[in-house]
XYZ file of C-alpha atoms in Angstrom:
599
model
C 134.718 54.170 231.548
C 137.834 55.414 233.620
C 138.444 58.143 235.634
C 140.841 60.849 234.691
C 143.592 61.047 237.183
C 146.596 62.532 235.460
C 146.692 65.989 234.910
C 149.863 67.879 234.529
C 148.742 70.621 237.228
C 149.173 68.237 239.881
C 152.845 68.130 239.285
C 153.424 72.043 239.723
C 152.976 72.892 243.122
C 156.780 73.417 243.791
C 156.629 77.259 243.438
C 153.670 78.016 245.421
C 155.315 79.393 248.229
C 156.935 81.806 246.276
C 154.100 83.769 244.857
C 153.137 87.199 245.588
C 150.601 87.378 248.427
C 148.427 90.102 246.603
C 147.969 91.223 242.970
C 149.127 94.316 241.817
C 146.968 96.978 240.004
C 146.661 95.763 236.444
C 146.418 97.818 233.424
C 143.381 95.971 231.992
C 139.578 96.941 232.099
C 137.967 93.925 234.088
C 134.469 94.675 232.657
C 135.698 94.286 229.068
C 136.260 90.601 229.542
C 135.188 87.463 230.834
C 137.077 86.727 234.367
C 139.041 83.690 234.607
C 136.801 80.565 235.917
C 138.862 78.323 238.471
C 139.509 75.215 236.578
C 137.557 72.295 237.888
C 140.731 70.137 238.656
C 142.402 73.098 240.382
C 139.644 73.532 242.864
C 139.762 69.664 243.513
C 143.513 69.771 244.474
C 143.045 73.047 246.146
C 145.460 74.883 243.984
C 146.167 78.406 244.487
C 148.740 81.094 243.861
C 149.927 84.168 241.589
C 150.826 83.808 237.891
C 152.541 86.837 236.158
C 151.681 87.765 232.776
C 152.865 90.059 230.499
C 150.948 91.109 227.134
C 152.095 93.546 224.468
C 148.791 95.730 223.533
C 148.276 97.021 220.230
C 146.898 101.010 219.686
C 143.255 99.762 220.161
C 144.184 98.661 223.481
C 144.081 95.034 222.121
C 146.136 92.467 223.045
C 148.710 91.204 220.271
C 150.804 88.527 222.147
C 151.000 87.296 225.430
C 153.536 85.099 227.315
C 153.634 83.916 231.169
C 156.612 85.689 233.086
C 156.082 83.838 236.137
C 153.954 80.739 236.976
C 152.115 80.211 239.670
C 153.364 76.781 240.186
C 150.241 75.183 238.296
C 150.152 75.317 234.627
C 146.244 74.870 234.585
C 145.676 78.065 236.401
C 148.349 80.010 234.217
C 146.868 78.854 231.078
C 143.285 79.893 232.077
C 144.356 83.120 233.220
C 146.316 83.887 230.239
C 143.583 82.986 227.950
C 140.854 84.739 229.944
C 142.680 88.100 230.247
C 143.813 87.722 226.548
C 140.202 88.870 225.918
C 140.355 91.826 227.810
C 140.805 95.477 226.769
C 144.411 97.331 228.146
C 145.478 100.648 227.780
C 146.587 101.578 224.240
C 150.156 100.888 223.795
C 152.045 100.247 220.561
C 155.823 101.342 222.066
C 156.301 97.424 221.607
C 157.072 97.094 225.628
C 154.971 93.870 227.551
C 152.587 95.121 230.068
C 152.667 93.057 233.015
C 149.776 91.617 235.391
C 149.662 89.880 238.412
C 146.862 87.493 238.746
C 145.730 85.915 241.776
C 143.963 82.515 242.514
C 142.854 81.992 245.769
C 140.257 79.957 247.378
C 137.449 81.043 249.469
C 136.867 79.200 252.847
C 133.844 78.002 251.594
C 133.157 75.946 248.072
C 131.059 77.016 245.732
C 127.509 75.856 245.552
C 127.051 72.627 243.635
C 125.563 73.365 240.424
C 123.667 70.054 239.104
C 124.735 68.852 235.457
C 125.876 72.482 234.934
C 127.718 71.321 231.881
C 125.572 69.099 230.382
C 124.482 69.712 226.914
C 121.861 72.468 226.679
C 119.586 70.235 225.054
C 119.838 67.470 227.849
C 120.145 69.254 230.772
C 116.503 69.989 231.774
C 116.054 66.172 231.265
C 118.599 65.206 233.731
C 117.431 67.871 236.496
C 113.671 65.958 235.953
C 115.173 62.762 236.264
C 117.032 63.828 239.363
C 113.738 65.402 240.771
C 112.008 62.626 240.092
C 114.503 59.858 241.611
C 113.504 61.670 245.006
C 109.882 59.986 244.880
C 109.921 57.105 247.021
C 107.037 55.230 245.350
C 108.418 53.238 242.331
C 105.170 53.923 240.124
C 104.951 57.399 240.903
C 108.535 57.731 240.355
C 107.969 55.946 236.853
C 105.347 58.134 235.848
C 106.954 61.747 236.843
C 110.175 60.266 235.315
C 110.710 62.443 231.887
C 110.551 60.935 228.425
C 113.699 61.155 226.617
C 114.245 64.360 224.496
C 113.384 63.757 220.831
C 112.038 60.248 221.137
C 109.042 59.181 218.805
C 107.509 56.493 221.411
C 103.710 55.608 220.966
C 101.428 57.971 222.795
C 101.010 56.214 226.136
C 103.354 53.380 226.013
C 105.803 54.864 228.512
C 102.679 55.651 230.750
C 101.557 52.121 230.498
C 104.755 50.516 230.684
C 105.137 52.210 234.203
C 102.048 50.720 235.195
C 102.841 47.279 234.191
C 105.979 47.079 236.072
C 105.344 48.959 239.128
C 101.607 48.966 239.834
C 100.768 47.006 243.035
C 100.466 42.988 243.001
C 99.150 40.140 244.935
C 102.262 39.709 247.208
C 103.650 36.652 248.689
C 103.336 38.158 252.433
C 99.512 38.293 251.454
C 99.063 34.944 249.938
C 100.844 33.619 252.942
C 98.492 35.377 255.535
C 95.210 34.463 253.760
C 96.465 30.703 253.585
C 97.477 30.806 257.283
C 93.709 32.017 257.732
C 92.124 30.014 255.672
C 90.766 32.598 253.856
C 90.661 31.008 250.178
C 87.824 32.744 249.061
C 89.254 36.071 249.365
C 92.246 34.862 248.245
C 90.641 33.333 244.898
C 88.366 36.548 244.715
C 91.939 38.727 244.767
C 93.198 36.757 241.406
C 89.989 36.772 240.031
C 89.582 40.823 240.056
C 93.080 41.036 238.861
C 91.956 38.824 235.905
C 88.918 40.529 234.984
C 91.338 43.550 234.574
C 92.717 41.982 231.492
C 89.449 42.235 229.829
C 88.499 45.576 230.776
C 88.248 48.544 228.688
C 88.198 50.964 231.222
C 90.412 49.627 233.843
C 92.660 47.638 231.581
C 95.969 45.620 232.942
C 98.242 42.405 232.718
C 99.257 42.468 236.479
C 97.883 39.161 236.525
C 100.644 37.632 234.644
C 103.293 39.437 237.821
C 100.522 38.156 240.290
C 101.166 34.503 239.580
C 105.006 34.871 239.189
C 105.637 35.644 242.720
C 106.159 32.590 244.181
C 109.807 31.410 243.721
C 110.971 27.478 244.105
C 111.914 27.631 247.661
C 110.830 25.223 249.929
C 108.832 27.744 251.846
C 106.767 28.829 248.581
C 106.281 25.293 247.521
C 105.146 24.235 250.723
C 102.761 27.398 250.511
C 101.535 26.574 247.047
C 100.832 23.226 248.185
C 98.558 23.886 251.525
C 96.697 25.913 248.595
C 96.242 23.529 246.691
C 95.541 20.923 249.152
C 92.605 23.084 250.594
C 91.269 24.297 246.921
C 91.762 21.479 244.010
C 89.991 23.150 241.786
C 91.744 26.503 241.772
C 92.722 27.789 238.554
C 95.168 30.381 240.435
C 97.139 27.529 242.485
C 97.442 25.182 239.438
C 98.765 27.791 237.564
C 101.204 29.059 240.246
C 102.441 25.491 240.642
C 102.822 24.837 237.181
C 105.076 28.393 236.945
C 107.126 26.916 239.930
C 107.927 23.641 238.254
C 108.385 25.476 234.889
C 111.583 27.636 236.763
C 112.833 24.551 237.667
C 112.755 23.044 234.066
C 114.262 26.418 232.833
C 116.953 26.080 235.369
C 117.783 22.492 234.575
C 117.762 23.396 230.652
C 119.977 26.608 230.902
C 120.415 28.990 227.928
C 122.751 27.179 225.971
C 121.717 25.588 222.682
C 120.773 22.017 222.687
C 123.752 20.583 221.290
C 125.631 22.214 224.416
C 123.561 20.975 226.835
C 123.871 17.685 228.846
C 121.825 15.106 228.372
C 120.909 14.361 231.939
C 119.900 18.595 232.018
C 117.630 17.842 229.385
C 115.840 14.806 230.697
C 115.594 16.458 234.017
C 114.114 19.691 232.062
C 111.529 17.554 230.401
C 110.436 15.274 233.640
C 109.866 18.419 235.181
C 107.698 19.844 232.281
C 105.915 16.828 232.060
C 104.797 17.315 235.485
C 104.243 20.969 234.771
C 101.876 20.862 231.997
C 98.950 19.331 233.592
C 98.812 21.871 236.078
C 98.352 24.410 233.513
C 96.141 22.089 231.357
C 93.656 21.781 234.455
C 94.001 25.383 235.155
C 92.531 26.226 231.707
C 89.767 23.767 232.143
C 89.292 25.731 235.432
C 89.446 28.917 233.917
C 89.644 29.103 229.738
C 90.804 32.936 230.174
C 93.944 32.476 232.322
C 96.066 34.052 229.538
C 99.105 33.301 232.072
C 98.357 29.349 232.034
C 98.576 30.031 227.878
C 101.892 32.046 228.066
C 103.279 29.115 230.125
C 102.614 26.448 228.184
C 104.074 28.551 225.079
C 107.597 28.920 227.193
C 107.487 25.094 228.219
C 106.786 24.170 224.768
C 109.871 26.262 223.324
C 112.033 24.869 225.530
C 110.946 21.350 225.557
C 110.656 21.388 221.577
C 106.685 20.724 221.826
C 105.709 22.719 218.365
C 101.814 21.387 218.590
C 101.737 22.721 222.188
C 103.440 26.202 220.939
C 100.971 26.387 218.155
C 97.886 25.493 220.119
C 98.652 27.623 223.054
C 99.515 30.653 220.740
C 96.335 30.224 218.686
C 94.240 30.075 221.978
C 95.829 33.384 223.180
C 95.063 35.425 220.108
C 91.253 34.364 220.275
C 91.208 35.610 223.714
C 93.402 38.717 223.253
C 95.372 39.302 220.176
C 97.700 42.056 221.995
C 98.447 40.532 225.225
C 102.363 41.715 225.802
C 103.095 38.872 227.709
C 102.443 36.406 224.645
C 103.702 38.661 222.376
C 106.803 38.282 224.382
C 106.965 34.899 224.983
C 106.444 34.384 221.079
C 109.155 36.309 220.003
C 111.514 34.756 222.076
C 109.975 31.415 220.686
C 111.078 32.869 216.960
C 114.768 33.578 217.952
C 117.307 31.808 215.891
C 118.696 29.898 219.118
C 115.004 28.276 219.399
C 114.852 27.264 215.808
C 113.457 30.691 214.719
C 114.874 32.987 212.603
C 115.378 36.940 212.312
C 113.046 37.333 209.521
C 110.259 35.259 211.472
C 111.114 37.891 214.479
C 110.582 40.633 212.120
C 107.565 39.727 210.557
C 105.657 39.164 213.784
C 107.093 42.379 214.743
C 105.555 43.995 211.676
C 102.087 42.335 212.554
C 102.139 43.610 216.164
C 102.801 46.979 214.782
C 99.312 47.019 213.576
C 98.069 46.361 217.089
C 99.914 48.840 219.125
C 97.447 52.053 218.365
C 95.272 50.080 220.788
C 97.661 48.762 222.909
C 100.942 51.172 223.221
C 102.282 48.538 225.769
C 103.040 46.425 222.525
C 105.182 48.595 221.122
C 108.041 47.354 223.691
C 107.957 43.992 221.890
C 108.877 45.840 218.365
C 112.258 46.311 219.476
C 112.906 42.464 220.732
C 114.064 41.272 216.871
C 117.215 43.766 217.359
C 117.662 42.872 220.861
C 118.298 39.520 220.051
C 120.509 40.388 217.403
C 122.325 42.875 220.009
C 122.531 40.136 222.374
C 124.537 37.720 220.301
C 126.915 40.267 219.078
C 127.630 41.636 222.708
C 128.588 38.079 223.630
C 131.366 38.055 220.676
C 132.213 41.447 222.239
C 131.352 43.237 219.336
C 130.214 46.366 221.278
C 130.342 48.989 218.527
C 128.121 46.830 216.815
C 125.523 46.329 219.261
C 125.555 50.207 219.487
C 124.648 50.675 215.697
C 121.954 47.664 216.202
C 120.843 49.256 219.686
C 121.015 52.849 219.269
C 117.739 53.388 216.657
C 115.435 51.179 218.802
C 115.572 54.230 221.511
C 113.869 56.200 219.251
C 110.912 53.555 218.972
C 110.442 52.298 222.623
C 112.197 52.529 225.956
C 113.088 48.651 226.592
C 115.251 48.679 229.702
C 116.879 45.629 228.762
C 118.010 47.000 225.531
C 118.991 49.885 227.094
C 121.005 48.313 229.576
C 122.627 46.178 227.463
C 123.365 49.489 224.924
C 124.713 51.439 227.831
C 127.154 48.678 228.460
C 128.203 48.582 225.143
C 128.751 52.219 225.342
C 130.839 52.351 228.311
C 133.090 49.508 226.891
C 133.650 51.855 223.911
C 133.981 54.975 225.952
C 131.402 56.441 224.502
C 130.175 60.248 225.423
C 129.232 60.118 229.308
C 126.398 62.024 228.828
C 124.617 60.041 226.011
C 125.403 57.075 228.233
C 123.732 58.761 231.166
C 120.602 59.621 229.328
C 120.800 55.985 228.073
C 120.883 54.340 231.398
C 118.807 56.574 232.929
C 116.026 55.794 230.605
C 116.372 51.726 231.631
C 116.654 52.852 235.002
C 113.303 54.426 235.062
C 111.278 50.805 233.840
C 113.775 48.550 235.818
C 116.067 49.773 238.845
C 117.159 46.538 239.720
C 119.889 45.651 237.077
C 122.943 45.441 238.850
C 125.452 45.921 235.956
C 123.206 48.981 234.735
C 123.151 50.450 238.258
C 127.387 50.216 238.771
C 127.425 51.786 235.023
C 125.024 54.942 235.901
C 126.737 55.401 239.167
C 130.244 55.468 237.679
C 129.238 57.840 234.825
C 127.323 60.235 237.175
C 130.388 60.162 239.393
C 132.515 61.115 236.323
C 130.111 63.746 235.646
C 130.577 65.064 239.042
C 127.153 63.769 240.569
C 128.662 62.119 243.460
C 125.631 62.216 245.280
C 123.310 60.953 243.004
C 126.047 58.239 242.039
C 126.074 56.918 245.539
C 122.269 56.060 245.148
C 122.928 54.263 242.100
C 125.928 52.221 243.327
C 124.125 51.606 247.238
C 121.482 49.944 245.000
C 123.861 47.940 243.182
C 125.532 46.982 246.462
C 122.522 45.488 247.756
C 122.030 43.395 244.544
C 125.396 41.832 244.697
C 126.603 42.393 248.095
C 129.750 40.877 247.454
C 130.733 42.236 244.401
C 133.754 45.148 244.760
C 133.108 47.007 241.507
C 130.178 49.096 243.348
C 132.187 49.708 246.490
C 135.153 50.789 244.474
C 132.725 53.332 242.983
C 131.344 54.296 246.087
C 134.943 55.226 247.236
C 135.254 57.357 243.981
C 132.102 58.998 245.200
C 133.233 59.668 248.764
C 136.591 60.917 247.423
C 134.648 63.767 245.549
C 132.692 64.551 248.106
C 135.696 65.043 250.609
C 134.842 62.122 252.783
C 137.725 60.283 253.030
C 137.150 58.546 256.048
C 134.189 56.831 254.494
C 136.108 55.955 250.938
C 139.300 54.331 252.569
C 137.812 51.182 253.911
C 135.501 51.031 250.489
C 138.634 51.142 248.247
C 140.537 48.967 250.876
C 138.272 46.239 250.352
C 138.433 47.014 246.070
C 142.154 46.102 246.481
C 140.599 42.564 246.621
C 140.242 42.833 242.981
C 143.064 42.232 240.765
C 141.607 44.391 238.064
C 140.941 47.416 240.386
C 143.906 46.939 242.668
C 145.886 49.783 240.578
C 143.067 52.312 240.281
C 142.308 51.904 244.067
C 145.760 51.962 245.371
C 145.935 55.365 243.166
C 142.865 56.753 244.762
C 143.814 55.996 248.599
C 147.058 57.852 247.614
C 145.504 60.797 245.944
C 142.530 60.838 248.150
C 144.995 60.941 251.208
C 147.004 63.732 249.789
C 143.913 65.583 248.775
C 142.814 65.501 252.685
C 146.439 66.222 254.117
C 146.454 62.966 255.618
C 150.208 63.029 254.562
C 151.599 60.218 256.552
C 148.644 57.809 255.132
C 149.633 59.459 251.689
C 152.955 58.344 252.377
C 152.144 54.728 253.229
C 149.982 54.305 250.149
C 152.058 56.195 247.621
C 154.974 53.843 248.774
C 152.962 50.663 247.862
C 151.714 52.204 244.915
C 155.535 53.025 243.687
C 156.365 49.248 245.120
C 153.735 47.535 242.985
C 153.423 49.524 239.603
C 156.998 51.598 239.252
C 156.224 52.191 235.687
C 153.092 54.004 236.190
C 153.826 57.804 235.780
C 150.490 58.587 237.805
C 152.313 56.864 240.718
C 155.252 59.532 240.294
C 153.512 62.120 239.824
C 151.054 61.738 243.085
C 154.592 61.337 244.749
C 155.634 64.606 243.312
C 152.152 66.062 245.027
C 152.834 64.465 248.261
C 156.444 66.189 248.632
C 155.359 69.518 247.531
C 152.274 69.182 250.368
C 155.553 68.249 252.621
C 157.693 71.121 251.286
C 160.338 68.527 250.469
C 161.815 70.117 247.124
C 164.168 67.176 246.669
C 161.714 64.669 247.131
C 159.534 66.776 244.504
C 162.407 67.131 242.241
C 163.161 63.548 242.206
C 159.926 62.225 241.830
C 159.228 64.600 238.565
C 162.530 63.197 237.211
C 161.252 59.522 237.429
C 158.026 60.913 236.088
C 159.339 62.036 233.067
C 161.607 58.709 232.517
C 158.242 56.381 232.836
C 155.792 58.614 231.319
C 155.012 57.615 227.273
C 152.453 59.699 226.755
C 153.250 63.445 227.416
C 153.158 66.240 224.632
C 156.055 68.186 223.668
C 154.505 71.241 225.710
C 153.766 69.199 228.393
C 157.322 67.533 228.784
C 158.438 71.382 228.723
C 156.073 72.402 231.251
C 157.540 69.692 233.373
C 161.405 70.329 232.683
C 160.828 74.157 233.689
C 159.258 73.100 237.167
C 162.166 70.807 237.725
C 164.852 74.149 236.856
C 162.881 75.976 239.313
C 163.145 73.680 242.059
C 167.041 73.472 241.084
C 167.012 77.199 241.757
C 165.195 76.743 244.902
C 167.199 73.866 246.344
C 170.640 75.874 245.055
C 169.033 79.141 247.005
C 168.139 76.900 250.391
C 171.859 75.262 249.836
C 172.947 79.078 249.937
C 171.380 80.360 252.820
């Protein structure tokens, strides 16, 4: 969602130096109305000054009519004061004369304390504050468990906590496995895997962590050698055999890709089939050694899907159902196999979801699989750039289950459609609760946080994204914006300079560099970047609004006038009222210039 740069108030600084230094005594009762609140954009731009207002007062002391007699130089300040004071009670009038009031806007030496999510919808603010607090917890499992549920959801009881356990409870790590293999402690290694397998069939200590245990190894040379050493020492280990099957499965999936079979090169299909032919015997041996090893059955089903082995898929699914009909990993694998792109259908996916719904009460974690039919439909719509339809399909699923993949897709679609930023942030926070390692979701989340005034929290999300994809420029660009909001131009500038290397970001990054330098009163830098901005984008009205602001800061009335005149020529989005205000300021500059020339 784009940051809002343009504000007519930025153009109106030319009269500031001529505002009265102190407010005159006024004729209204300040306790009879709410006092004007400093506009956020005016605070950010350090705007201050005195506006002369005039009011016609009725016999009851109420305002009948008001007008701006002399501007503070900033219409946003003028209008804010005018609207607030219109609600005040004055000394009764009735003679038709105008009552003058001078209202002084002045900045304190210290900025007002930041109030997190002060402008959030009241129903959403407690959720946002609790989420911010939970995000300070370092342990990912505890963070997930403490994280608040989205207000008004109808998730199955226990589903969120169960998913937290599934995603974040400790696994048998590669570091642990490598240490045990190096020491030759294979009995201890086998016992660790056996304990986690037993948990899958435990009523009191249930967990599906064994599935994650067996997917920790990748296909790197080091990991392949590690599993080879394990197999050599313990060829009858069901876990070592399943681990090797998974590695070959990963290689086969990479060769196959995600395209339809008709779009996949023959040599890739051949390579995939060769690798699966090597992987299947390892899983079959693992099941001979440990018939309850559900991850091996899941692997067989997944490989059967990409290699079109219908009988193997059916046998694996039946055997898994006999062991644990509510296994979430098997349900997920089966739902994927039923997708239309793999020869299934939406009807088959919904029918299977209805079957799973009967098991959710006993196994809340299965609730995550209930929304996968909508997820597959939304994925296809997203690829066709039908973002509004994606939102229509996925928004109802948020009430059923907080599936992080679907929520990340929903949030990105809402970003592309410029939806309500508060709603976008709530969706992306729920996705983040269960999966913090999604690059685009982290970028989107940080961008929305920055837009909504939460720059410090935004930086955490953007730094996460930058770690996931260090060479990607979008996280750096939004980090630069966040640092500008925190008035740390020295940190923002190098990030925004790097963002200039992306053609889509070039124009916005130049604008930020210019605006930020002016805000920081680094006027020489502001001039440098303003020159670049105008040269590259002479028809961008924001280039001229920033040039006017720069010239005002330099007390260059001629330069400010010239920039405003050009601004009016190139701006094509102004209302009649906005045009009138700019023209009034040009006239005021004309008087100022004439006055200086006559001195």
